[in-house]
Each structure stands twice: as structure tokens, then as C-alpha cells.
Short mmCIF file of C-alpha atoms in Angstrom, two decimals:
data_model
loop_
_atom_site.label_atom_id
_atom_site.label_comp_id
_atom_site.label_asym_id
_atom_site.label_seq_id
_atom_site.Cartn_x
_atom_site.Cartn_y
_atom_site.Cartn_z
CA UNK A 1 -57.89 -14.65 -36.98
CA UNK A 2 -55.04 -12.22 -38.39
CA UNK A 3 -55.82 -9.90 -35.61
CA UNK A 4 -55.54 -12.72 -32.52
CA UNK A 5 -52.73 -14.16 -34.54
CA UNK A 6 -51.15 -10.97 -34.36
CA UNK A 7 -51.44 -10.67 -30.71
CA UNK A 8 -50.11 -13.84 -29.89
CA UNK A 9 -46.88 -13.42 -31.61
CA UNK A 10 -46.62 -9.74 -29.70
CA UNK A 11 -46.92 -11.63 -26.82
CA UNK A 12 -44.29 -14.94 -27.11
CA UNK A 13 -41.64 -14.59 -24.75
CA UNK A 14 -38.19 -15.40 -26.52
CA UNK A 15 -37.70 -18.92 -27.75
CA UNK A 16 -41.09 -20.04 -28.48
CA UNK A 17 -43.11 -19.19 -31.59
CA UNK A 18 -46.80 -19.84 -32.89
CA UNK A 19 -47.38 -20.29 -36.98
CA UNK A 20 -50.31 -20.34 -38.71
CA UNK A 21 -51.22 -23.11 -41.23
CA UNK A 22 -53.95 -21.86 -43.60
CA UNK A 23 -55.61 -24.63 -46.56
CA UNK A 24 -54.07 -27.31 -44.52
CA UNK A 25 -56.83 -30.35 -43.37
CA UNK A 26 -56.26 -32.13 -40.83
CA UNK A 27 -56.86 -35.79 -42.35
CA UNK A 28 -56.58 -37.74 -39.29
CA UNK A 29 -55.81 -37.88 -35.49
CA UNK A 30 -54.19 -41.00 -33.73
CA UNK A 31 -52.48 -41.59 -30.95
CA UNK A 32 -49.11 -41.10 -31.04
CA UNK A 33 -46.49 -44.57 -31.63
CA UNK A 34 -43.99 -42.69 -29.14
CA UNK A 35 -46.14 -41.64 -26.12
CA UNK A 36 -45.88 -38.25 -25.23
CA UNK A 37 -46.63 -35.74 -26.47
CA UNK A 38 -50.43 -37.83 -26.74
CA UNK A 39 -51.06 -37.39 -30.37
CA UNK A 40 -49.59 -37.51 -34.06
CA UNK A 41 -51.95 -34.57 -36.21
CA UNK A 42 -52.14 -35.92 -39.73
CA UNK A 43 -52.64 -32.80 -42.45
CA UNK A 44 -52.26 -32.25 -46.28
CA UNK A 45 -48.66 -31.25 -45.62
CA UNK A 46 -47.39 -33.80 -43.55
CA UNK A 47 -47.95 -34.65 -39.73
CA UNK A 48 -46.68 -33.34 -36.49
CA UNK A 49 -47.29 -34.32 -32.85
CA UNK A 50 -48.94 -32.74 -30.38
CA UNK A 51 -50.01 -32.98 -26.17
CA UNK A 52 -53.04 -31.05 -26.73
CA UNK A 53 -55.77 -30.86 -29.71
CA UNK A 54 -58.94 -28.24 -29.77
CA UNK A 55 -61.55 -29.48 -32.58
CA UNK A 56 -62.34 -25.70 -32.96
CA UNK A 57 -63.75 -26.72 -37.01
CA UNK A 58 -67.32 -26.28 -35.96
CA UNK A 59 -70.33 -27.90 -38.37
CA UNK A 60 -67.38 -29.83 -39.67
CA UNK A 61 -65.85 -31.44 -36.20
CA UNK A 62 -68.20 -34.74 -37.33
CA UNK A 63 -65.74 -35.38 -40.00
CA UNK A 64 -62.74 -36.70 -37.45
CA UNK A 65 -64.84 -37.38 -34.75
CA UNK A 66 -66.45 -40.87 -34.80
CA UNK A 67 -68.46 -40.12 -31.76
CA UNK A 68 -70.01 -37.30 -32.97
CA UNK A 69 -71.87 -39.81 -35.95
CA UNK A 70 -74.47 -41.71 -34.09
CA UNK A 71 -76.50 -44.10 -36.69
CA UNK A 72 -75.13 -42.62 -39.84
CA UNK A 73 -76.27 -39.10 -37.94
CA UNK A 74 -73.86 -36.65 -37.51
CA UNK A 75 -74.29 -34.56 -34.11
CA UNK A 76 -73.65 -31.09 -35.76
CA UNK A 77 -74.85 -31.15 -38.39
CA UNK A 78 -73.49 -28.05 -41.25
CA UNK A 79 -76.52 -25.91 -42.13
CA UNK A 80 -74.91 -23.32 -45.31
CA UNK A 81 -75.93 -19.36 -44.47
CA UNK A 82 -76.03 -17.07 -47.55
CA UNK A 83 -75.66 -13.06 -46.44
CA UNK A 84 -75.95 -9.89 -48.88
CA UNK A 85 -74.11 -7.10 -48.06
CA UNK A 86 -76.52 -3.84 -49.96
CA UNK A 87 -75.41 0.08 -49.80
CA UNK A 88 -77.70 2.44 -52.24
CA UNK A 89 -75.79 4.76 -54.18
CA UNK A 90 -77.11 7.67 -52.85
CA UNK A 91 -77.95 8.84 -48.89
CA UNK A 92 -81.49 9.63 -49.63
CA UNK A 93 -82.42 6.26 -50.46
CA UNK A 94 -81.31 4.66 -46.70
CA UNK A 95 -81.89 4.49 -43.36
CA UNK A 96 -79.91 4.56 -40.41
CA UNK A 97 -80.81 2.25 -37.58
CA UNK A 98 -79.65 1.72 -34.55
CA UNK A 99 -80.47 -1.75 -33.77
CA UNK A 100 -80.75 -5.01 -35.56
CA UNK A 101 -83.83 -7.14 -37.13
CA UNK A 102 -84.69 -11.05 -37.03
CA UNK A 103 -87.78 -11.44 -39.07
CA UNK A 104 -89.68 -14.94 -40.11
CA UNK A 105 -89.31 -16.55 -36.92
CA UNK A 106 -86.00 -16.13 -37.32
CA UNK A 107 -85.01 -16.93 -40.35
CA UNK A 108 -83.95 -13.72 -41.88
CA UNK A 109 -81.88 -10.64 -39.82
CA UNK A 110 -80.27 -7.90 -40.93
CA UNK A 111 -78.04 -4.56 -39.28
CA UNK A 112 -75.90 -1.98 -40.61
CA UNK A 113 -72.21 -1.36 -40.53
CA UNK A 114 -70.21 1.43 -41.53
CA UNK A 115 -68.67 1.15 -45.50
CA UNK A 116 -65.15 1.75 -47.29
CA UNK A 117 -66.29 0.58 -50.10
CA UNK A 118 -63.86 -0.74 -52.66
CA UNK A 119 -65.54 0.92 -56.06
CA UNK A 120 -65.07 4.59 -54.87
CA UNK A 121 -68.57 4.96 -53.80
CA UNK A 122 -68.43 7.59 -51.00
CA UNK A 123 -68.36 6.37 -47.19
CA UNK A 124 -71.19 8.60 -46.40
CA UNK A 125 -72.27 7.37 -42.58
CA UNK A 126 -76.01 8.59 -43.24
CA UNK A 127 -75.91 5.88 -46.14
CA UNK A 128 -74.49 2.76 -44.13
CA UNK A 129 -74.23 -1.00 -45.80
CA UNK A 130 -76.83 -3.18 -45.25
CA UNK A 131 -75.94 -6.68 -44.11
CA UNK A 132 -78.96 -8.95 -44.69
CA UNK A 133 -79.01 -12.96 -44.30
CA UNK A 134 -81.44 -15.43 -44.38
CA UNK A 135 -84.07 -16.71 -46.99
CA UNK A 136 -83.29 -20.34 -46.22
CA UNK A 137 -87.22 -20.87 -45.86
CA UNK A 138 -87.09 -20.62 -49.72
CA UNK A 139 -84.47 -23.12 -50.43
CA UNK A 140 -86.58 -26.46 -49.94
CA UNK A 141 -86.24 -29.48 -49.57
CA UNK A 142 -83.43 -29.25 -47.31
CA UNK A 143 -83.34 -25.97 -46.63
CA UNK A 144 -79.71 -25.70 -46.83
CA UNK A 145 -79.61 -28.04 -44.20
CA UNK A 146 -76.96 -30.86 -44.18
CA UNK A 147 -74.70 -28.98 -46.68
CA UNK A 148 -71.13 -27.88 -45.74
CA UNK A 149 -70.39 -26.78 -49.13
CA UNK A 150 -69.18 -23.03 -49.01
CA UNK A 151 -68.32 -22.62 -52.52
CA UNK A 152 -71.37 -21.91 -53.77
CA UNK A 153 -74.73 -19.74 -53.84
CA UNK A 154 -78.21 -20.53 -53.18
CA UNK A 155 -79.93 -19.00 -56.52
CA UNK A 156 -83.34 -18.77 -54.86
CA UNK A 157 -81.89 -17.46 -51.67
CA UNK A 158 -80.05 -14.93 -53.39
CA UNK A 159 -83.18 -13.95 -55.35
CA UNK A 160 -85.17 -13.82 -52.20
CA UNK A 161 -82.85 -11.68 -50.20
CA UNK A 162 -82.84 -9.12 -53.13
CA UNK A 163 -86.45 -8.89 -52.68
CA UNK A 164 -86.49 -8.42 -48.77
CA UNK A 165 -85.87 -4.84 -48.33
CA UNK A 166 -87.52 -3.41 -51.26
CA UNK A 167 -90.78 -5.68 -50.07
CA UNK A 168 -90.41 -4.31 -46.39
CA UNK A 169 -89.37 -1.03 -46.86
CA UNK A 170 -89.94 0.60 -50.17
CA UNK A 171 -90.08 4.04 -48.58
CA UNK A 172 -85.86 3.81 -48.61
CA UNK A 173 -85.16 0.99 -50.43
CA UNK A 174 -88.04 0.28 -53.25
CA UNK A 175 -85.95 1.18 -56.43
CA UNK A 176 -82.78 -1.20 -54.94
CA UNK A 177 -81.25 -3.11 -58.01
CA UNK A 178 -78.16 -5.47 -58.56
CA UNK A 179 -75.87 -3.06 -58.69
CA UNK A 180 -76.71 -1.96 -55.05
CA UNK A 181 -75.67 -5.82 -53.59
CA UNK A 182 -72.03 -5.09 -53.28
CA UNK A 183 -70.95 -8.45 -51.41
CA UNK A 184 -72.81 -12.03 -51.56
CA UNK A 185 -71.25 -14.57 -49.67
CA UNK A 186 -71.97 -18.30 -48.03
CA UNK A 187 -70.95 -19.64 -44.54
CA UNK A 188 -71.38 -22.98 -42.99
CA UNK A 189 -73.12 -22.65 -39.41
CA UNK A 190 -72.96 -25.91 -36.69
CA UNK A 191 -76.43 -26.87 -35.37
CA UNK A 192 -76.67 -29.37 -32.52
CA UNK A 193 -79.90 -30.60 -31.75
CA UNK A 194 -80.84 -28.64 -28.65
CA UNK A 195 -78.76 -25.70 -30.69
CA UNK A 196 -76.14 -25.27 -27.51
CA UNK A 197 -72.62 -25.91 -27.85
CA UNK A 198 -70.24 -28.45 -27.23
CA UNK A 199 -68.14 -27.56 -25.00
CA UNK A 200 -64.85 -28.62 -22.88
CA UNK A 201 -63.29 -32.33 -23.17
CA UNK A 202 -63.93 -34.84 -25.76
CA UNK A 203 -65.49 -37.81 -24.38
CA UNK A 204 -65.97 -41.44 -26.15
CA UNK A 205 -67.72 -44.16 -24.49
CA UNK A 206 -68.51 -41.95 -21.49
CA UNK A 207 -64.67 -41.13 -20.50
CA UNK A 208 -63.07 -38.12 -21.25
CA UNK A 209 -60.40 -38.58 -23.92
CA UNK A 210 -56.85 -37.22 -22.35
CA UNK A 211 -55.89 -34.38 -24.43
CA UNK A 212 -58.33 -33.79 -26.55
CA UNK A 213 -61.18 -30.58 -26.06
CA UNK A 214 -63.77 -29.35 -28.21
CA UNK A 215 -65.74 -26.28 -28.81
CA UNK A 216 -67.77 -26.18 -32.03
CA UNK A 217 -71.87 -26.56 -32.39
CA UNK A 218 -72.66 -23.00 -32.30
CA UNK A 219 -76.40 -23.22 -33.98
CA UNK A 220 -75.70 -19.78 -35.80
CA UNK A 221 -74.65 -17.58 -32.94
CA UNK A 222 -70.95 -18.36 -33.26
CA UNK A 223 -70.07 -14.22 -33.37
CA UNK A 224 -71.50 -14.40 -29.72
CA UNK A 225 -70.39 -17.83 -28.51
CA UNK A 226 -67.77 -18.82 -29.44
CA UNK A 227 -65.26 -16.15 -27.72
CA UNK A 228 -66.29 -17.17 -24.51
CA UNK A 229 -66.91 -21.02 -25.10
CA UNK A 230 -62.37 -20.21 -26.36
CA UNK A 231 -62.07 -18.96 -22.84
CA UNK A 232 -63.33 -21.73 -21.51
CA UNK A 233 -61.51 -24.62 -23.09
CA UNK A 234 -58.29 -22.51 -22.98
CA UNK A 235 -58.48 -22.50 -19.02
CA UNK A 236 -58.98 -25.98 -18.95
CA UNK A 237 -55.88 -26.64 -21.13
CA UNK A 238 -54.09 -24.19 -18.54
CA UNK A 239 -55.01 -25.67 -15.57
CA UNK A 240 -54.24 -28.90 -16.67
CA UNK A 241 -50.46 -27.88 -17.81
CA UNK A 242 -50.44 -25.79 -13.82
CA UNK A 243 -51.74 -28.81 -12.60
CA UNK A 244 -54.82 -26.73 -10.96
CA UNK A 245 -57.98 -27.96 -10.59
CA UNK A 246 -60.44 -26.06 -13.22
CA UNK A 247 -63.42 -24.53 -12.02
CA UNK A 248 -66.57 -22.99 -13.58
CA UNK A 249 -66.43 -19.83 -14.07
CA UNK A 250 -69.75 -17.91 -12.91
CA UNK A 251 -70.81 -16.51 -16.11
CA UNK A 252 -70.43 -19.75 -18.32
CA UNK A 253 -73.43 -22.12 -18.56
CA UNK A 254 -73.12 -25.15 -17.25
CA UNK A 255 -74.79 -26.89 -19.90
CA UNK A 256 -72.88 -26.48 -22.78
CA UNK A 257 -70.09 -28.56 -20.88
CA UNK A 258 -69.37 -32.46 -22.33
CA UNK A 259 -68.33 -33.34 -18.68
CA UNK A 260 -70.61 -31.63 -16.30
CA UNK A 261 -68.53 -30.38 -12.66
#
């Protein structure tokens, strides 16, 4: 986000600017008392109006959309990730590879990434961090499911992705201990039910709501998604303010769209 932010601001042609709000909420959306511009943006630090709003929030869009709660249901519905980040201490206890792994159906991956580690350990490339996520199998009953609470770790998870490597590959990693899990962090992922996106205008009660776009529901492949399902909404938003008609581009499916062309 620092780095787009960056390159917007490079960008602005004189007289306009772009800031960025960070632990601000948005409370509330309503349609604006004065007309245009369509809607008044309600946050923890006051409100501000705007013609256009992208519910870009993900597993958490449910919480101001109505129409994304059907029966008490919520349409994306947060599903909490938990990801170690392991380096050994020493180069002859790794392994480089060259691709990534999905394991359990699915329900644990890892790959490697280059490390400047923080405690002075040495940035050796032949001994490359180990970013490993998963383990939500062993988190019953609801398997992390339903919970969009980021501030906190999944004991057994974390005990179970400790155990992953040294289980499936003691050769280089069999003497691993806690000292070797560097970074341990959560993350919130969207899943819809058919685990596509949602993708282009909001719609409520089958009409398209003017203003208003979504992209968010990225069933844990949000690195991959989302950057194209940005594109997308952002030429809408363009062609509307050019007054051009919008068209599909060739490479984006047509299914993830809320209003199909």
C-alpha cells in the first residue's frame, strides 16, 4: 500500500492530492442529504462525501453491506490464516527450492523468500526463510472459519506448523526449534461460497447501486486476484467519469462480475 501510495502522489498533476487514512473505520455509508457528490462516508474521525465508493475491505465488506447478509448468513464469510515465517541458523540445515508446495488438499503451502533478517543472522541465499501457512485442519470446530479476529494466534495451529517441516523433511530441517520461527503472524482471508470474487458494481434488489463498486471475496488467493479484479473496477469508475461505455476486457473472467455484460 506504501508503495502504490507512493506512486500515486508521483503521479497527481498540480492541484489535486490523494491522503491516506490508516485505523480509520468506516462506520456507515448513506446517501448523501445534498445530492451530489452520491454519498456521505461516515468514519471514526468524522465524515466526508464522496461520488464514488470501492468496498475494497474484503472478508469484512458484510459488515456495511446489508445485501451481502442473507438469513443471518454473511456472503463472505472471514476465514483467519496463521503463517510462520522459519530460517535455520545455519546453511547446512536448508534447502533451496525453486517452486512452491500445497500439501493436505490444500490446506497447508509453503515457498521461500530471500531474508534481511532483523537479529543479525547472516542473509546467506543458500539458507532462504521459509514461509509456511496452514494447519487450519487442526483448529476444530470451526476451523478458523467465521473469525475475523486478527489479533490473535491459533495455539494448535502454531504448534502444528512447527511440526510440519521437521515431520516432512528431517533430512534439512529435523533439529528446527523455536528459535528458528522468526515471524508468526494471522490474516483474515474472504471466502464466497463458490470461492470466486465479487466483482464490479454493487447491486441490491437486482439493480445496480449508482456509485458504489466492489471487489473483495478472494477465497485465499487475494496476492493473485485481487490486482487484476483493481483493474477492473478502476476502468469501470473511468469510463463512467469519460462517459464511455466499459467493456470486458479479454483476460478477465466473466464470472466474477455482479452485473454480467
Amino acid at each position: 500500500m506504501t508503495k502504490i501510495y507512493g506512486l500515486i502522489q508521483s503521479k497527481l498533476i498540480d492541484g489535486l492530492n490523494v491522503e491516506l487514512f490508516t485505523h480509520t473505520p468506516v462506520l456507515k455509508i448513506e446517501r448523501s442529504a445534498f445530492g451530489k457528490p452520491n454519498w456521505m462516508v461516515h468514519t471514526s474521525r468524522g465524515k466526508f462525501e464522496s461520488k464514488y465508493v470501492v468496498h475494497a475491505t474484503n472478508a469484512y465488506a458484510s459488515y456495511l453491506l446489508p445485501q451481502l447478509r442473507v438469513n443471518h448468513q454473511q456472503i463472505i464469510v472471514p476465514t483467519r490464516a496463521q503463517v510462520i515465517a522459519v530460517q535455520p541458523k545455519s546453511s547446512n540445515r536448508s534447502r533451496v527450492w525453486t517452486s512452491g508446495f500445497s500439501a493436505n488438499e490444500g490446506y497447508d503451502y509453503l515457498f521461500q523468500r530471500p531474508f534481511r533478517p532483523s537479529d543479525k543472522r547472516s542473509a546467506d541465499p543458500r539458507n532462504p526463510v521459509v514461509i509456511l501457512g496452514g494447519g487450519r485442519n487442526h483448529a476444530p470446530p470451526q476451523f478458523e472459519v467465521g473469525i475475523g479476529d486478527d489479533s490473535r494466534l491459533n495455539g494448535q495451529v502454531g504448534t502444528y506448523l512447527r511440526s510440519f517441516l521437521p515431520q516432512w523433511f528431517p533430512s534439512y530441517y529435523g533439529d528446527l526449534d523455536n528459535g528458528d520461527v522468526v515471524h508468526e503472524w494471522p490474516g483474515i482471508m474472504g471466502f464466497t461460497k463458490d470461492h470466486d470474487p465479487i466483482v464490479g458494481h454493487l447491486v441490491e434488489n437486482g439493480s445496480q447501486v449508482e456509485g458504489q463498486f466492489i471487489a473483495a471475496g478472494y477465497s485465499g488467493h487475494g496476492m493473485s486476484r485481487a490486482p487484476g479484479c483493481a483493474e477492473v473496477v478502476a476502468s469501470m469508475i473511468f469510463s463512467e467519469l469519460m462517459s464511455e461505455k466499459w467493456s470486458v476486457p479479454d483476460w478477465f473472467p466473466t464470472h466474477y462480475l455482479t452485473v454480467r455484460p
